[in-house]
PDB file of C-alpha atoms in Angstrom:
ATOM      1  CA  MET F   1     106.283 124.952  72.399  1.00 64.00           C
ATOM      2  CA  LYS F   2     108.316 121.818  71.819  1.00 71.00           C
ATOM      3  CA  ALA F   3     106.791 119.164  69.575  1.00 90.00           C
ATOM      4  CA  ALA F   4     108.731 116.531  71.511  1.00 95.00           C
ATOM      5  CA  GLY F   5     109.461 116.149  75.180  1.00 97.00           C
ATOM      6  CA  ASN F   6     109.508 114.125  78.338  1.00 98.00           C
ATOM      7  CA  ILE F   7     106.985 114.567  81.148  1.00 98.00           C
ATOM      8  CA  LEU F   8     107.463 113.077  84.594  1.00 98.00           C
ATOM      9  CA  PHE F   9     104.474 112.922  86.944  1.00 97.00           C
ATOM     10  CA  CYS F  10     105.333 112.270  90.596  1.00 95.00           C
ATOM     11  CA  GLY F  11     103.542 112.213  93.907  1.00 92.00           C
ATOM     12  CA  VAL F  12     102.207 109.769  96.470  1.00 88.00           C
ATOM     13  CA  GLY F  13      99.556 107.105  96.201  1.00 83.00           C
ATOM     14  CA  GLY F  14      95.966 108.251  95.929  1.00 81.00           C
ATOM     15  CA  GLN F  15      96.620 111.618  94.283  1.00 88.00           C
ATOM     16  CA  GLY F  16      95.348 110.661  90.825  1.00 90.00           C
ATOM     17  CA  ILE F  17      98.745 110.637  89.146  1.00 91.00           C
ATOM     18  CA  LEU F  18      97.891 107.791  86.802  1.00 92.00           C
ATOM     19  CA  LEU F  19      94.682 109.454  85.582  1.00 94.00           C
ATOM     20  CA  ALA F  20      96.529 112.740  85.067  1.00 97.00           C
ATOM     21  CA  SER F  21      99.182 111.017  82.959  1.00 97.00           C
ATOM     22  CA  GLU F  22      96.529 109.137  80.963  1.00 97.00           C
ATOM     23  CA  VAL F  23      94.561 112.289  80.143  1.00 98.00           C
ATOM     24  CA  THR F  24      97.787 113.987  79.035  1.00 98.00           C
ATOM     25  CA  ALA F  25      98.893 110.992  76.943  1.00 98.00           C
ATOM     26  CA  TYR F  26      95.537 110.743  75.183  1.00 98.00           C
ATOM     27  CA  ALA F  27      95.575 114.488  74.463  1.00 98.00           C
ATOM     28  CA  LEU F  28      99.037 114.217  72.881  1.00 98.00           C
ATOM     29  CA  LEU F  29      97.887 111.245  70.768  1.00 97.00           C
ATOM     30  CA  GLU F  30      94.718 113.104  69.754  1.00 97.00           C
ATOM     31  CA  GLU F  31      96.933 115.976  68.600  1.00 96.00           C
ATOM     32  CA  GLY F  32      98.691 113.588  66.199  1.00 96.00           C
ATOM     33  CA  LEU F  33     101.866 113.020  68.201  1.00 97.00           C
ATOM     34  CA  ASP F  34     103.284 109.694  69.267  1.00 97.00           C
ATOM     35  CA  ALA F  35     103.240 109.157  73.030  1.00 97.00           C
ATOM     36  CA  LYS F  36     104.406 106.339  75.270  1.00 97.00           C
ATOM     37  CA  LYS F  37     103.773 106.048  79.016  1.00 96.00           C
ATOM     38  CA  SER F  38     105.019 103.913  81.887  1.00 95.00           C
ATOM     39  CA  GLU F  39     104.117 103.855  85.577  1.00 89.00           C
ATOM     40  CA  VAL F  40     105.747 102.759  88.821  1.00 83.00           C
ATOM     41  CA  HIS F  41     103.221 102.271  91.595  1.00 74.00           C
ATOM     42  CA  GLY F  42     105.576 101.090  94.337  1.00 67.00           C
ATOM     43  CA  MET F  43     103.908 101.312  97.738  1.00 64.00           C
ATOM     44  CA  ALA F  44     101.160 103.533  96.370  1.00 58.00           C
ATOM     45  CA  GLN F  45      98.397 102.042  98.519  1.00 62.00           C
ATOM     46  CA  ARG F  46     100.384 102.917 101.649  1.00 63.00           C
ATOM     47  CA  GLY F  47     101.035 106.516 100.623  1.00 66.00           C
ATOM     48  CA  GLY F  48     104.295 105.651  98.910  1.00 78.00           C
ATOM     49  CA  SER F  49     105.843 107.295  95.892  1.00 83.00           C
ATOM     50  CA  VAL F  50     104.159 106.981  92.502  1.00 89.00           C
ATOM     51  CA  VAL F  51     105.762 108.071  89.260  1.00 93.00           C
ATOM     52  CA  ALA F  52     104.597 108.022  85.649  1.00 96.00           C
ATOM     53  CA  ASN F  53     106.883 108.634  82.672  1.00 97.00           C
ATOM     54  CA  LEU F  54     105.385 110.066  79.494  1.00 98.00           C
ATOM     55  CA  ARG F  55     107.395 110.794  76.365  1.00 98.00           C
ATOM     56  CA  PHE F  56     106.002 112.400  73.222  1.00 98.00           C
ATOM     57  CA  GLY F  57     107.182 113.410  69.758  1.00 97.00           C
ATOM     58  CA  ALA F  58     106.966 112.424  66.099  1.00 96.00           C
ATOM     59  CA  LYS F  59     108.095 108.903  67.045  1.00 96.00           C
ATOM     60  CA  VAL F  60     108.826 107.578  70.523  1.00 96.00           C
ATOM     61  CA  TYR F  61     110.551 104.231  71.048  1.00 95.00           C
ATOM     62  CA  SER F  62     110.594 103.966  74.844  1.00 94.00           C
ATOM     63  CA  PRO F  63     108.468 105.504  77.610  1.00 95.00           C
ATOM     64  CA  LEU F  64     111.231 105.736  80.206  1.00 96.00           C
ATOM     65  CA  ILE F  65     112.897 109.054  80.991  1.00 97.00           C
ATOM     66  CA  ASP F  66     116.601 108.996  81.824  1.00 97.00           C
ATOM     67  CA  PRO F  67     118.014 111.164  84.636  1.00 97.00           C
ATOM     68  CA  GLY F  68     118.488 114.740  83.469  1.00 97.00           C
ATOM     69  CA  GLN F  69     116.012 114.355  80.599  1.00 98.00           C
ATOM     70  CA  ALA F  70     112.627 115.459  82.028  1.00 98.00           C
ATOM     71  CA  ASP F  71     111.471 118.576  80.174  1.00 98.00           C
ATOM     72  CA  TYR F  72     108.341 118.887  82.293  1.00 98.00           C
ATOM     73  CA  VAL F  73     107.622 117.640  85.796  1.00 98.00           C
ATOM     74  CA  VAL F  74     104.213 117.625  87.410  1.00 98.00           C
ATOM     75  CA  ALA F  75     104.761 117.141  91.130  1.00 97.00           C
ATOM     76  CA  PHE F  76     101.651 116.456  93.164  1.00 95.00           C
ATOM     77  CA  GLU F  77     103.531 117.043  96.423  1.00 92.00           C
ATOM     78  CA  MET F  78     106.481 119.359  97.103  1.00 92.00           C
ATOM     79  CA  MET F  79     108.902 116.798  98.594  1.00 92.00           C
ATOM     80  CA  GLU F  80     108.228 114.488  95.650  1.00 92.00           C
ATOM     81  CA  ALA F  81     109.318 117.317  93.349  1.00 94.00           C
ATOM     82  CA  ALA F  82     112.642 117.495  95.184  1.00 94.00           C
ATOM     83  CA  ARG F  83     112.983 113.696  95.130  1.00 93.00           C
ATOM     84  CA  TYR F  84     112.965 113.726  91.326  1.00 96.00           C
ATOM     85  CA  LEU F  85     115.401 116.636  90.974  1.00 96.00           C
ATOM     86  CA  PRO F  86     118.014 114.293  89.371  1.00 97.00           C
ATOM     87  CA  PHE F  87     115.625 113.806  86.438  1.00 97.00           C
ATOM     88  CA  MET F  88     115.459 117.558  85.737  1.00 97.00           C
ATOM     89  CA  HIS F  89     117.823 119.803  83.786  1.00 97.00           C
ATOM     90  CA  PRO F  90     118.272 123.560  83.484  1.00 95.00           C
ATOM     91  CA  GLY F  91     115.223 124.570  81.485  1.00 94.00           C
ATOM     92  CA  THR F  92     112.877 121.960  82.935  1.00 97.00           C
ATOM     93  CA  LYS F  93     109.451 123.392  83.739  1.00 97.00           C
ATOM     94  CA  VAL F  94     108.009 122.090  86.999  1.00 97.00           C
ATOM     95  CA  VAL F  95     104.354 122.418  87.928  1.00 98.00           C
ATOM     96  CA  VAL F  96     104.318 121.745  91.660  1.00 97.00           C
ATOM     97  CA  ASN F  97     101.325 121.388  93.915  1.00 96.00           C
ATOM     98  CA  THR F  98     102.054 123.525  96.988  1.00 93.00           C
ATOM     99  CA  HIS F  99     100.157 121.105  99.195  1.00 85.00           C
ATOM    100  CA  THR F 100     102.393 119.037 101.478  1.00 86.00           C
ATOM    101  CA  ILE F 101     101.855 115.502 102.757  1.00 85.00           C
ATOM    102  CA  ALA F 102     103.987 114.476 105.720  1.00 84.00           C
ATOM    103  CA  PRO F 103     105.705 111.130 105.129  1.00 82.00           C
ATOM    104  CA  PRO F 104     105.605 108.646 108.048  1.00 80.00           C
ATOM    105  CA  VAL F 105     109.044 109.697 109.342  1.00 84.00           C
ATOM    106  CA  VAL F 106     107.771 113.293 109.651  1.00 88.00           C
ATOM    107  CA  ALA F 107     104.311 112.341 110.911  1.00 86.00           C
ATOM    108  CA  THR F 108     105.871 110.324 113.740  1.00 90.00           C
ATOM    109  CA  GLY F 109     108.092 113.224 114.772  1.00 92.00           C
ATOM    110  CA  ASN F 110     111.369 111.583 113.771  1.00 93.00           C
ATOM    111  CA  ALA F 111     112.174 114.200 111.122  1.00 91.00           C
ATOM    112  CA  ILE F 112     111.132 117.671 110.069  1.00 92.00           C
ATOM    113  CA  TYR F 113     109.494 118.384 106.728  1.00 91.00           C
ATOM    114  CA  PRO F 114     112.127 120.348 104.782  1.00 89.00           C
ATOM    115  CA  ASP F 115     111.343 123.955 103.957  1.00 91.00           C
ATOM    116  CA  ARG F 116     112.374 126.023 100.928  1.00 93.00           C
ATOM    117  CA  LEU F 117     112.021 123.088  98.552  1.00 93.00           C
ATOM    118  CA  ILE F 118     111.030 125.353  95.679  1.00 94.00           C
ATOM    119  CA  ASP F 119     114.174 127.450  96.276  1.00 94.00           C
ATOM    120  CA  LEU F 120     116.234 124.248  96.153  1.00 93.00           C
ATOM    121  CA  ILE F 121     114.805 123.309  92.767  1.00 95.00           C
ATOM    122  CA  GLU F 122     115.070 126.826  91.314  1.00 96.00           C
ATOM    123  CA  ALA F 123     118.725 127.026  92.412  1.00 94.00           C
ATOM    124  CA  ASN F 124     119.409 124.443  89.697  1.00 93.00           C
ATOM    125  CA  GLY F 125     118.193 126.730  86.902  1.00 93.00           C
ATOM    126  CA  ILE F 126     114.793 125.070  86.796  1.00 97.00           C
ATOM    127  CA  TYR F 127     111.555 127.018  86.326  1.00 96.00           C
ATOM    128  CA  VAL F 128     108.955 126.226  88.997  1.00 97.00           C
ATOM    129  CA  LEU F 129     105.270 127.100  88.749  1.00 97.00           C
ATOM    130  CA  PRO F 130     103.713 126.679  92.210  1.00 96.00           C
ATOM    131  CA  VAL F 131     100.030 125.784  91.940  1.00 96.00           C
ATOM    132  CA  ASN F 132      97.733 125.136  94.876  1.00 95.00           C
ATOM    133  CA  GLY F 133      95.899 122.276  93.232  1.00 95.00           C
ATOM    134  CA  PHE F 134      93.866 121.486  96.328  1.00 93.00           C
ATOM    135  CA  GLU F 135      92.570 125.048  96.652  1.00 95.00           C
ATOM    136  CA  ILE F 136      91.613 125.036  92.969  1.00 95.00           C
ATOM    137  CA  ALA F 137      89.890 121.692  93.422  1.00 94.00           C
ATOM    138  CA  LYS F 138      88.061 122.873  96.546  1.00 95.00           C
ATOM    139  CA  GLY F 139      86.943 125.896  94.570  1.00 94.00           C
ATOM    140  CA  VAL F 140      85.232 123.695  91.984  1.00 93.00           C
ATOM    141  CA  GLY F 141      83.648 121.542  94.679  1.00 93.00           C
ATOM    142  CA  GLU F 142      85.746 118.368  94.671  1.00 91.00           C
ATOM    143  CA  ILE F 143      89.182 118.094  96.249  1.00 91.00           C
ATOM    144  CA  ARG F 144      89.882 114.900  94.271  1.00 94.00           C
ATOM    145  CA  ALA F 145      90.045 117.029  91.100  1.00 95.00           C
ATOM    146  CA  ALA F 146      93.425 118.478  92.152  1.00 96.00           C
ATOM    147  CA  ASN F 147      95.130 116.130  89.681  1.00 97.00           C
ATOM    148  CA  ILE F 148      93.216 117.567  86.740  1.00 97.00           C
ATOM    149  CA  ALA F 149      93.892 121.114  87.976  1.00 97.00           C
ATOM    150  CA  LEU F 150      97.606 120.307  87.700  1.00 98.00           C
ATOM    151  CA  VAL F 151      97.070 118.876  84.199  1.00 98.00           C
ATOM    152  CA  GLY F 152      95.398 122.173  83.337  1.00 98.00           C
ATOM    153  CA  ALA F 153      98.509 124.043  84.481  1.00 98.00           C
ATOM    154  CA  LEU F 154     100.770 121.662  82.522  1.00 98.00           C
ATOM    155  CA  SER F 155      98.642 122.105  79.402  1.00 98.00           C
ATOM    156  CA  ALA F 156      99.816 125.704  79.088  1.00 97.00           C
ATOM    157  CA  TYR F 157     103.283 124.387  78.148  1.00 96.00           C
ATOM    158  CA  LEU F 158     102.362 121.547  75.781  1.00 97.00           C
ATOM    159  CA  PRO F 159     101.754 121.629  72.004  1.00 95.00           C
ATOM    160  CA  VAL F 160      98.144 120.567  72.529  1.00 97.00           C
ATOM    161  CA  ALA F 161      95.093 122.783  72.074  1.00 97.00           C
ATOM    162  CA  GLU F 162      92.902 123.348  75.118  1.00 97.00           C
ATOM    163  CA  GLU F 163      89.959 121.957  73.140  1.00 98.00           C
ATOM    164  CA  THR F 164      91.845 118.698  72.628  1.00 98.00           C
ATOM    165  CA  PHE F 165      92.198 118.202  76.379  1.00 98.00           C
ATOM    166  CA  VAL F 166      88.488 118.972  76.794  1.00 98.00           C
ATOM    167  CA  LYS F 167      87.574 116.422  74.099  1.00 98.00           C
ATOM    168  CA  VAL F 168      89.744 113.744  75.745  1.00 98.00           C
ATOM    169  CA  MET F 169      88.168 114.361  79.154  1.00 97.00           C
ATOM    170  CA  LYS F 170      84.679 114.170  77.632  1.00 98.00           C
ATOM    171  CA  ASP F 171      85.638 110.865  75.966  1.00 97.00           C
ATOM    172  CA  LYS F 172      87.442 109.266  78.928  1.00 96.00           C
ATOM    173  CA  LEU F 173      85.962 110.546  82.202  1.00 96.00           C
ATOM    174  CA  PRO F 174      82.677 109.293  83.674  1.00 95.00           C
ATOM    175  CA  ALA F 175      79.790 111.742  83.238  1.00 95.00           C
ATOM    176  CA  LYS F 176      79.305 112.128  87.004  1.00 94.00           C
ATOM    177  CA  ILE F 177      82.771 113.687  87.455  1.00 94.00           C
ATOM    178  CA  LEU F 178      83.170 115.372  84.072  1.00 96.00           C
ATOM    179  CA  ASP F 179      81.902 118.885  84.793  1.00 96.00           C
ATOM    180  CA  LEU F 180      83.947 119.451  87.933  1.00 95.00           C
ATOM    181  CA  ASN F 181      87.060 118.113  86.221  1.00 97.00           C
ATOM    182  CA  LEU F 182      86.524 120.448  83.270  1.00 97.00           C
ATOM    183  CA  LYS F 183      86.267 123.324  85.740  1.00 97.00           C
ATOM    184  CA  ALA F 184      89.404 122.187  87.588  1.00 97.00           C
ATOM    185  CA  PHE F 185      91.295 121.902  84.283  1.00 97.00           C
ATOM    186  CA  ALA F 186      90.250 125.413  83.214  1.00 97.00           C
ATOM    187  CA  ALA F 187      91.203 126.893  86.601  1.00 96.00           C
ATOM    188  CA  GLY F 188      94.600 125.163  86.572  1.00 97.00           C
ATOM    189  CA  ARG F 189      95.310 126.375  83.039  1.00 97.00           C
ATOM    190  CA  LYS F 190      94.295 129.899  84.015  1.00 96.00           C
ATOM    191  CA  ALA F 191      96.699 129.771  86.983  1.00 94.00           C
ATOM    192  CA  ALA F 192      99.566 128.852  84.653  1.00 95.00           C
ATOM    193  CA  LEU F 193      98.746 131.573  82.144  1.00 95.00           C
ATOM    194  CA  ALA F 194      98.272 134.332  84.747  1.00 90.00           C
TER     195      ALA F 194
END
């Protein structure tokens, strides 16, 4: 595993992208690495695109990821994964939620949701791990835990011990949602390691 890297989290508003990036950043810091994070909310409250940049290593000077420099991408929605293809490079590992959310242009019947998005990404030499985060989250009893299920899948690729992620979640998440998020994390990690 690389001791330095760039992680791009992308999806639409309301998917828990910011919490997912925070849990990951705190886990990297807890592991003794430097980490810097930045977020773009855009039209998040209207279902618009949300992106968080997270860079880690021995010393990080800027949180922003340049095009072609994302080593890991966590896409909470398949079309958002394709939208951020310019930030990936051959060798990028993409954890993509297989759940789809129709943007307004599709929902109103003015366009068709594109198919074969994973094939499009893989055609660029990029490794894609499809994860049904919503099914994992439903399985633990709370669909809103899909974000932490995806963090669990991402954790399989990062130089951070599983116990470190668990410690961070125990420190940062409210007690009322902790157990189900720990279960979602474990199930997401298991999906990545299968």
